[in-house]
C-alpha cells in the first residue's frame, strides 16, 4: 500500500500531463496509475464514486479527492507556495490565463481534433470547421501578443498558466490541424519544452496525427 498521493489517468491525456508537469516542478512524488483510454476503467463503479464525470485526471490523497486538472494544479501550487504567484494580484493573473486557456483557447482546437481529425464527422472545408480554425488561429495570435509583452503568460515568473499553454500548443502542433503558431510563440514554447518537467509529463505523448485514443479529457 502506497502512502503517496495517487494520480489516476493515462499519460497521453493533456489534462493528466498538466498535473504531471506541475508535480515535477513542485517536487511532489506521486503514484501515477494509468486509467481510461486504452486502459479502460473510467466508467467502473469505483472510479465513478471518485469522479461522477468518469474523466481523468483524478487526484486521490488520503480523504481528499479532486478532479478537473486545473483545480488539482491550483491545489498543489497553493500547498507548495509556488507556480501561482506571490500575492493575490499575481494569483489573479494566473487564474485569468488558466481560465482563458480552458474556456477560450482550447474549445476550438478540441472541436477540430474530435470532429474533423478523429471522428471525421465534419469535412475540413465545412463552415463550422473553418470557423473553429479561424478562432484557434486568432487565439494563438493573442497568446503570441501576450508573450511579446511578458516573458511568461501571467507575468515575470513561470507559472501554472505556462504549463497549460505549452501542453496545449504541443498537442495542437502534433495534430497538424493547420493552425499557425507565430514564430515568437513557437520560440517561447521551445524554451518551455526544455524544462525537465515537460519531458517527464509528455513521455507518453501519442504519435500524431492519426491518434485514435479517447477524448482529450478522458
PDB file of C-alpha atoms in Angstrom:
ATOM      1  CA  UNK A   1       0.000   0.000   0.000  1.00  0.00           C
ATOM      2  CA  UNK A   2       1.480   3.318  -1.060  1.00  0.00           C
ATOM      3  CA  UNK A   3       1.490   6.426   1.095  1.00  0.00           C
ATOM      4  CA  UNK A   4       2.000   8.600  -1.961  1.00  0.00           C
ATOM      5  CA  UNK A   5      -0.878  10.571  -3.482  1.00  0.00           C
ATOM      6  CA  UNK A   6      -2.384   8.775  -6.470  1.00  0.00           C
ATOM      7  CA  UNK A   7      -2.875  10.393  -9.853  1.00  0.00           C
ATOM      8  CA  UNK A   8      -5.381   8.422 -11.920  1.00  0.00           C
ATOM      9  CA  UNK A   9      -5.227   8.880 -15.691  1.00  0.00           C
ATOM     10  CA  UNK A  10      -3.477   7.833 -18.870  1.00  0.00           C
ATOM     11  CA  UNK A  11      -0.249   9.667 -19.595  1.00  0.00           C
ATOM     12  CA  UNK A  12      -1.347  10.536 -23.128  1.00  0.00           C
ATOM     13  CA  UNK A  13      -4.078  12.832 -21.787  1.00  0.00           C
ATOM     14  CA  UNK A  14      -3.153  16.510 -21.973  1.00  0.00           C
ATOM     15  CA  UNK A  15      -5.001  17.130 -18.718  1.00  0.00           C
ATOM     16  CA  UNK A  16      -3.016  14.419 -16.954  1.00  0.00           C
ATOM     17  CA  UNK A  17       0.180  15.834 -18.465  1.00  0.00           C
ATOM     18  CA  UNK A  18      -0.560  19.235 -16.935  1.00  0.00           C
ATOM     19  CA  UNK A  19      -0.748  17.704 -13.464  1.00  0.00           C
ATOM     20  CA  UNK A  20       2.375  15.605 -14.017  1.00  0.00           C
ATOM     21  CA  UNK A  21       4.345  18.691 -15.046  1.00  0.00           C
ATOM     22  CA  UNK A  22       3.052  20.619 -12.030  1.00  0.00           C
ATOM     23  CA  UNK A  23       4.191  17.828  -9.715  1.00  0.00           C
ATOM     24  CA  UNK A  24       7.610  17.743 -11.364  1.00  0.00           C
ATOM     25  CA  UNK A  25       8.081  21.498 -10.930  1.00  0.00           C
ATOM     26  CA  UNK A  26       6.981  21.349  -7.300  1.00  0.00           C
ATOM     27  CA  UNK A  27       8.978  18.233  -6.419  1.00  0.00           C
ATOM     28  CA  UNK A  28       5.869  16.252  -5.480  1.00  0.00           C
ATOM     29  CA  UNK A  29       6.266  12.485  -5.514  1.00  0.00           C
ATOM     30  CA  UNK A  30       3.207  10.590  -6.658  1.00  0.00           C
ATOM     31  CA  UNK A  31       1.873   7.207  -7.634  1.00  0.00           C
ATOM     32  CA  UNK A  32       0.729   7.580 -11.249  1.00  0.00           C
ATOM     33  CA  UNK A  33      -1.796   4.912 -12.198  1.00  0.00           C
ATOM     34  CA  UNK A  34      -2.857   4.791 -15.876  1.00  0.00           C
ATOM     35  CA  UNK A  35      -6.600   4.710 -16.449  1.00  0.00           C
ATOM     36  CA  UNK A  36      -9.102   5.492 -19.259  1.00  0.00           C
ATOM     37  CA  UNK A  37      -8.445   5.309 -22.977  1.00  0.00           C
ATOM     38  CA  UNK A  38      -6.696   2.062 -23.847  1.00  0.00           C
ATOM     39  CA  UNK A  39      -6.561   1.193 -20.137  1.00  0.00           C
ATOM     40  CA  UNK A  40     -10.298   1.492 -19.532  1.00  0.00           C
ATOM     41  CA  UNK A  41     -11.734   1.622 -16.032  1.00  0.00           C
ATOM     42  CA  UNK A  42     -13.045   5.168 -16.074  1.00  0.00           C
ATOM     43  CA  UNK A  43     -16.676   4.039 -16.233  1.00  0.00           C
ATOM     44  CA  UNK A  44     -16.341   1.474 -13.446  1.00  0.00           C
ATOM     45  CA  UNK A  45     -18.417   1.943 -10.304  1.00  0.00           C
ATOM     46  CA  UNK A  46     -15.416   2.502  -8.036  1.00  0.00           C
ATOM     47  CA  UNK A  47     -13.991   5.235 -10.281  1.00  0.00           C
ATOM     48  CA  UNK A  48     -17.344   6.954 -10.781  1.00  0.00           C
ATOM     49  CA  UNK A  49     -17.563   7.117  -6.987  1.00  0.00           C
ATOM     50  CA  UNK A  50     -14.382   9.222  -7.131  1.00  0.00           C
ATOM     51  CA  UNK A  51     -15.412  11.290 -10.129  1.00  0.00           C
ATOM     52  CA  UNK A  52     -19.010  11.016 -11.364  1.00  0.00           C
ATOM     53  CA  UNK A  53     -17.931  12.523 -14.690  1.00  0.00           C
ATOM     54  CA  UNK A  54     -15.781   9.472 -15.450  1.00  0.00           C
ATOM     55  CA  UNK A  55     -12.924  11.644 -16.739  1.00  0.00           C
ATOM     56  CA  UNK A  56      -9.254  11.916 -15.848  1.00  0.00           C
ATOM     57  CA  UNK A  57      -7.225  13.133 -14.089  1.00  0.00           C
ATOM     58  CA  UNK A  58      -8.312  12.369 -10.569  1.00  0.00           C
ATOM     59  CA  UNK A  59      -6.083  13.200  -7.606  1.00  0.00           C
ATOM     60  CA  UNK A  60      -6.515  10.995  -4.531  1.00  0.00           C
ATOM     61  CA  UNK A  61      -4.663  11.857  -1.328  1.00  0.00           C
ATOM     62  CA  UNK A  62      -5.931  10.230   1.879  1.00  0.00           C
ATOM     63  CA  UNK A  63      -9.510  11.548   2.226  1.00  0.00           C
ATOM     64  CA  UNK A  64      -9.071  14.244  -0.434  1.00  0.00           C
ATOM     65  CA  UNK A  65     -10.304  13.504  -3.947  1.00  0.00           C
ATOM     66  CA  UNK A  66     -10.084  16.134  -6.677  1.00  0.00           C
ATOM     67  CA  UNK A  67     -10.991  16.090 -10.352  1.00  0.00           C
ATOM     68  CA  UNK A  68     -10.538  18.716 -13.094  1.00  0.00           C
ATOM     69  CA  UNK A  69      -6.892  19.231 -13.962  1.00  0.00           C
ATOM     70  CA  UNK A  70      -6.660  22.926 -13.211  1.00  0.00           C
ATOM     71  CA  UNK A  71      -8.339  22.538  -9.819  1.00  0.00           C
ATOM     72  CA  UNK A  72      -5.711  19.919  -8.982  1.00  0.00           C
ATOM     73  CA  UNK A  73      -2.909  22.170 -10.223  1.00  0.00           C
ATOM     74  CA  UNK A  74      -4.144  25.115  -8.163  1.00  0.00           C
ATOM     75  CA  UNK A  75      -4.401  22.971  -5.044  1.00  0.00           C
ATOM     76  CA  UNK A  76      -0.856  21.660  -5.391  1.00  0.00           C
ATOM     77  CA  UNK A  77       0.590  25.087  -6.183  1.00  0.00           C
ATOM     78  CA  UNK A  78      -1.135  26.729  -3.215  1.00  0.00           C
ATOM     79  CA  UNK A  79       0.077  23.984  -0.919  1.00  0.00           C
ATOM     80  CA  UNK A  80       3.696  24.417  -2.032  1.00  0.00           C
ATOM     81  CA  UNK A  81       3.560  28.196  -2.390  1.00  0.00           C
ATOM     82  CA  UNK A  82       4.908  28.195  -5.937  1.00  0.00           C
ATOM     83  CA  UNK A  83       3.772  28.453  -9.591  1.00  0.00           C
ATOM     84  CA  UNK A  84       0.749  30.520  -8.558  1.00  0.00           C
ATOM     85  CA  UNK A  85       2.081  33.999  -7.895  1.00  0.00           C
ATOM     86  CA  UNK A  86       3.407  35.590  -4.724  1.00  0.00           C
ATOM     87  CA  UNK A  87       0.324  37.690  -3.872  1.00  0.00           C
ATOM     88  CA  UNK A  88      -3.377  37.900  -4.676  1.00  0.00           C
ATOM     89  CA  UNK A  89      -2.809  40.154  -7.691  1.00  0.00           C
ATOM     90  CA  UNK A  90      -0.310  37.736  -9.215  1.00  0.00           C
ATOM     91  CA  UNK A  91      -2.623  34.807  -8.455  1.00  0.00           C
ATOM     92  CA  UNK A  92      -5.457  36.595 -10.235  1.00  0.00           C
ATOM     93  CA  UNK A  93      -3.286  36.901 -13.343  1.00  0.00           C
ATOM     94  CA  UNK A  94      -2.556  33.176 -13.271  1.00  0.00           C
ATOM     95  CA  UNK A  95      -6.270  32.439 -12.852  1.00  0.00           C
ATOM     96  CA  UNK A  96      -7.080  34.757 -15.738  1.00  0.00           C
ATOM     97  CA  UNK A  97      -4.857  32.896 -18.186  1.00  0.00           C
ATOM     98  CA  UNK A  98      -5.744  29.449 -16.867  1.00  0.00           C
ATOM     99  CA  UNK A  99      -9.431  30.170 -17.460  1.00  0.00           C
ATOM    100  CA  UNK A 100      -8.671  31.755 -20.839  1.00  0.00           C
ATOM    101  CA  UNK A 101      -6.947  28.570 -21.923  1.00  0.00           C
ATOM    102  CA  UNK A 102      -9.783  26.290 -20.770  1.00  0.00           C
ATOM    103  CA  UNK A 103     -12.733  28.416 -21.881  1.00  0.00           C
ATOM    104  CA  UNK A 104     -11.430  30.318 -24.927  1.00  0.00           C
ATOM    105  CA  UNK A 105      -8.289  28.838 -26.448  1.00  0.00           C
ATOM    106  CA  UNK A 106      -8.841  25.087 -26.161  1.00  0.00           C
ATOM    107  CA  UNK A 107     -12.501  24.551 -27.256  1.00  0.00           C
ATOM    108  CA  UNK A 108     -11.988  25.223 -30.998  1.00  0.00           C
ATOM    109  CA  UNK A 109      -8.782  23.138 -31.001  1.00  0.00           C
ATOM    110  CA  UNK A 110     -10.630  20.296 -29.300  1.00  0.00           C
ATOM    111  CA  UNK A 111     -13.514  20.555 -31.763  1.00  0.00           C
ATOM    112  CA  UNK A 112     -11.147  20.312 -34.735  1.00  0.00           C
ATOM    113  CA  UNK A 113      -9.436  17.274 -33.255  1.00  0.00           C
ATOM    114  CA  UNK A 114     -12.601  15.394 -32.294  1.00  0.00           C
ATOM    115  CA  UNK A 115     -14.950  16.225 -35.165  1.00  0.00           C
ATOM    116  CA  UNK A 116     -12.567  16.702 -38.091  1.00  0.00           C
ATOM    117  CA  UNK A 117      -9.461  14.604 -37.404  1.00  0.00           C
ATOM    118  CA  UNK A 118     -10.524  11.771 -35.128  1.00  0.00           C
ATOM    119  CA  UNK A 119     -14.213  11.047 -35.770  1.00  0.00           C
ATOM    120  CA  UNK A 120     -14.404  12.694 -39.217  1.00  0.00           C
ATOM    121  CA  UNK A 121     -17.922  13.919 -38.503  1.00  0.00           C
ATOM    122  CA  UNK A 122     -17.169  17.171 -40.288  1.00  0.00           C
ATOM    123  CA  UNK A 123     -15.232  17.742 -43.506  1.00  0.00           C
ATOM    124  CA  UNK A 124     -12.186  20.011 -43.236  1.00  0.00           C
ATOM    125  CA  UNK A 125     -13.885  22.546 -45.547  1.00  0.00           C
ATOM    126  CA  UNK A 126     -17.152  22.588 -43.588  1.00  0.00           C
ATOM    127  CA  UNK A 127     -18.067  26.119 -42.425  1.00  0.00           C
ATOM    128  CA  UNK A 128     -18.032  25.061 -38.772  1.00  0.00           C
ATOM    129  CA  UNK A 129     -14.526  23.647 -39.154  1.00  0.00           C
ATOM    130  CA  UNK A 130     -13.373  26.788 -40.935  1.00  0.00           C
ATOM    131  CA  UNK A 131     -14.840  28.912 -38.134  1.00  0.00           C
ATOM    132  CA  UNK A 132     -13.091  26.834 -35.462  1.00  0.00           C
ATOM    133  CA  UNK A 133      -9.813  27.069 -37.366  1.00  0.00           C
ATOM    134  CA  UNK A 134     -10.131  30.854 -37.584  1.00  0.00           C
ATOM    135  CA  UNK A 135     -10.908  31.112 -33.872  1.00  0.00           C
ATOM    136  CA  UNK A 136      -7.948  28.934 -32.947  1.00  0.00           C
ATOM    137  CA  UNK A 137      -5.642  30.993 -35.158  1.00  0.00           C
ATOM    138  CA  UNK A 138      -6.926  34.222 -33.616  1.00  0.00           C
ATOM    139  CA  UNK A 139      -6.449  32.963 -30.077  1.00  0.00           C
ATOM    140  CA  UNK A 140      -2.959  31.705 -30.905  1.00  0.00           C
ATOM    141  CA  UNK A 141      -2.110  35.197 -32.171  1.00  0.00           C
ATOM    142  CA  UNK A 142      -3.382  36.604 -28.884  1.00  0.00           C
ATOM    143  CA  UNK A 143      -1.111  34.282 -26.948  1.00  0.00           C
ATOM    144  CA  UNK A 144       1.786  35.425 -29.110  1.00  0.00           C
ATOM    145  CA  UNK A 145       0.884  39.024 -28.404  1.00  0.00           C
ATOM    146  CA  UNK A 146       0.902  38.352 -24.690  1.00  0.00           C
ATOM    147  CA  UNK A 147       4.320  36.703 -24.875  1.00  0.00           C
ATOM    148  CA  UNK A 148       5.637  39.689 -26.823  1.00  0.00           C
ATOM    149  CA  UNK A 149       4.845  41.853 -23.780  1.00  0.00           C
ATOM    150  CA  UNK A 150       5.749  39.447 -20.985  1.00  0.00           C
ATOM    151  CA  UNK A 151       8.310  36.660 -20.501  1.00  0.00           C
ATOM    152  CA  UNK A 152       5.549  34.361 -19.256  1.00  0.00           C
ATOM    153  CA  UNK A 153       1.795  34.236 -19.682  1.00  0.00           C
ATOM    154  CA  UNK A 154       0.902  35.536 -16.216  1.00  0.00           C
ATOM    155  CA  UNK A 155       3.818  37.902 -15.724  1.00  0.00           C
ATOM    156  CA  UNK A 156       7.530  37.803 -14.944  1.00  0.00           C
ATOM    157  CA  UNK A 157       7.624  34.276 -13.483  1.00  0.00           C
ATOM    158  CA  UNK A 158       6.911  30.782 -14.805  1.00  0.00           C
ATOM    159  CA  UNK A 159       3.521  29.612 -13.554  1.00  0.00           C
ATOM    160  CA  UNK A 160       0.664  27.171 -13.990  1.00  0.00           C
ATOM    161  CA  UNK A 161      -0.514  29.279 -16.922  1.00  0.00           C
ATOM    162  CA  UNK A 162       2.652  28.437 -18.867  1.00  0.00           C
ATOM    163  CA  UNK A 163       2.240  24.739 -18.177  1.00  0.00           C
ATOM    164  CA  UNK A 164      -1.297  24.674 -19.574  1.00  0.00           C
ATOM    165  CA  UNK A 165      -0.480  26.672 -22.692  1.00  0.00           C
ATOM    166  CA  UNK A 166       2.691  24.738 -23.517  1.00  0.00           C
ATOM    167  CA  UNK A 167       0.933  21.386 -23.165  1.00  0.00           C
ATOM    168  CA  UNK A 168      -1.921  22.644 -25.345  1.00  0.00           C
ATOM    169  CA  UNK A 169       0.389  24.053 -28.021  1.00  0.00           C
ATOM    170  CA  UNK A 170       2.431  20.858 -28.020  1.00  0.00           C
ATOM    171  CA  UNK A 171      -0.657  18.753 -28.711  1.00  0.00           C
ATOM    172  CA  UNK A 172      -2.028  21.254 -31.232  1.00  0.00           C
ATOM    173  CA  UNK A 173       1.263  21.223 -33.133  1.00  0.00           C
ATOM    174  CA  UNK A 174       1.400  17.436 -33.110  1.00  0.00           C
ATOM    175  CA  UNK A 175      -2.109  17.107 -34.511  1.00  0.00           C
ATOM    176  CA  UNK A 176      -1.197  19.133 -37.633  1.00  0.00           C
ATOM    177  CA  UNK A 177      -4.546  20.921 -37.628  1.00  0.00           C
ATOM    178  CA  UNK A 178      -3.310  23.736 -39.829  1.00  0.00           C
ATOM    179  CA  UNK A 179      -3.339  26.305 -37.019  1.00  0.00           C
ATOM    180  CA  UNK A 180      -0.301  28.556 -37.470  1.00  0.00           C
ATOM    181  CA  UNK A 181       1.919  29.216 -34.469  1.00  0.00           C
ATOM    182  CA  UNK A 182       3.667  32.601 -34.821  1.00  0.00           C
ATOM    183  CA  UNK A 183       7.452  32.375 -34.687  1.00  0.00           C
ATOM    184  CA  UNK A 184       7.827  34.285 -31.379  1.00  0.00           C
ATOM    185  CA  UNK A 185       5.317  31.987 -29.698  1.00  0.00           C
ATOM    186  CA  UNK A 186       6.975  28.928 -31.205  1.00  0.00           C
ATOM    187  CA  UNK A 187      10.358  30.066 -29.862  1.00  0.00           C
ATOM    188  CA  UNK A 188       8.831  30.677 -26.433  1.00  0.00           C
ATOM    189  CA  UNK A 189       7.218  27.230 -26.484  1.00  0.00           C
ATOM    190  CA  UNK A 190      10.547  25.590 -27.292  1.00  0.00           C
ATOM    191  CA  UNK A 191      12.032  27.297 -24.255  1.00  0.00           C
ATOM    192  CA  UNK A 192       9.336  25.821 -22.028  1.00  0.00           C
ATOM    193  CA  UNK A 193       9.846  22.399 -23.578  1.00  0.00           C
ATOM    194  CA  UNK A 194      13.434  22.438 -22.362  1.00  0.00           C
ATOM    195  CA  UNK A 195      12.290  22.406 -18.744  1.00  0.00           C
ATOM    196  CA  UNK A 196      12.796  18.916 -17.241  1.00  0.00           C
ATOM    197  CA  UNK A 197       9.176  18.791 -16.111  1.00  0.00           C
ATOM    198  CA  UNK A 198       7.946  18.890 -19.706  1.00  0.00           C
ATOM    199  CA  UNK A 199       9.829  15.738 -20.679  1.00  0.00           C
ATOM    200  CA  UNK A 200       8.552  13.976 -17.556  1.00  0.00           C
ATOM    201  CA  UNK A 201       4.964  14.970 -18.291  1.00  0.00           C
ATOM    202  CA  UNK A 202       4.904  14.124 -22.013  1.00  0.00           C
ATOM    203  CA  UNK A 203       6.823  10.855 -22.102  1.00  0.00           C
ATOM    204  CA  UNK A 204       3.598   9.096 -23.182  1.00  0.00           C
ATOM    205  CA  UNK A 205       2.610  11.670 -25.803  1.00  0.00           C
ATOM    206  CA  UNK A 206       0.891   9.709 -28.605  1.00  0.00           C
ATOM    207  CA  UNK A 207       2.139   9.520 -32.154  1.00  0.00           C
ATOM    208  CA  UNK A 208       0.330  12.259 -34.072  1.00  0.00           C
ATOM    209  CA  UNK A 209      -1.555  12.843 -36.306  1.00  0.00           C
ATOM    210  CA  UNK A 210      -3.781   9.798 -36.710  1.00  0.00           C
ATOM    211  CA  UNK A 211      -4.083   9.306 -32.965  1.00  0.00           C
ATOM    212  CA  UNK A 212      -7.213   7.286 -32.241  1.00  0.00           C
ATOM    213  CA  UNK A 213      -7.291   7.437 -28.454  1.00  0.00           C
ATOM    214  CA  UNK A 214     -10.083   8.653 -26.230  1.00  0.00           C
ATOM    215  CA  UNK A 215     -11.400  12.168 -25.942  1.00  0.00           C
ATOM    216  CA  UNK A 216      -8.765  14.584 -24.622  1.00  0.00           C
ATOM    217  CA  UNK A 217     -10.232  14.766 -21.119  1.00  0.00           C
ATOM    218  CA  UNK A 218     -10.919  11.071 -20.669  1.00  0.00           C
TER     219      UNK A 218
END
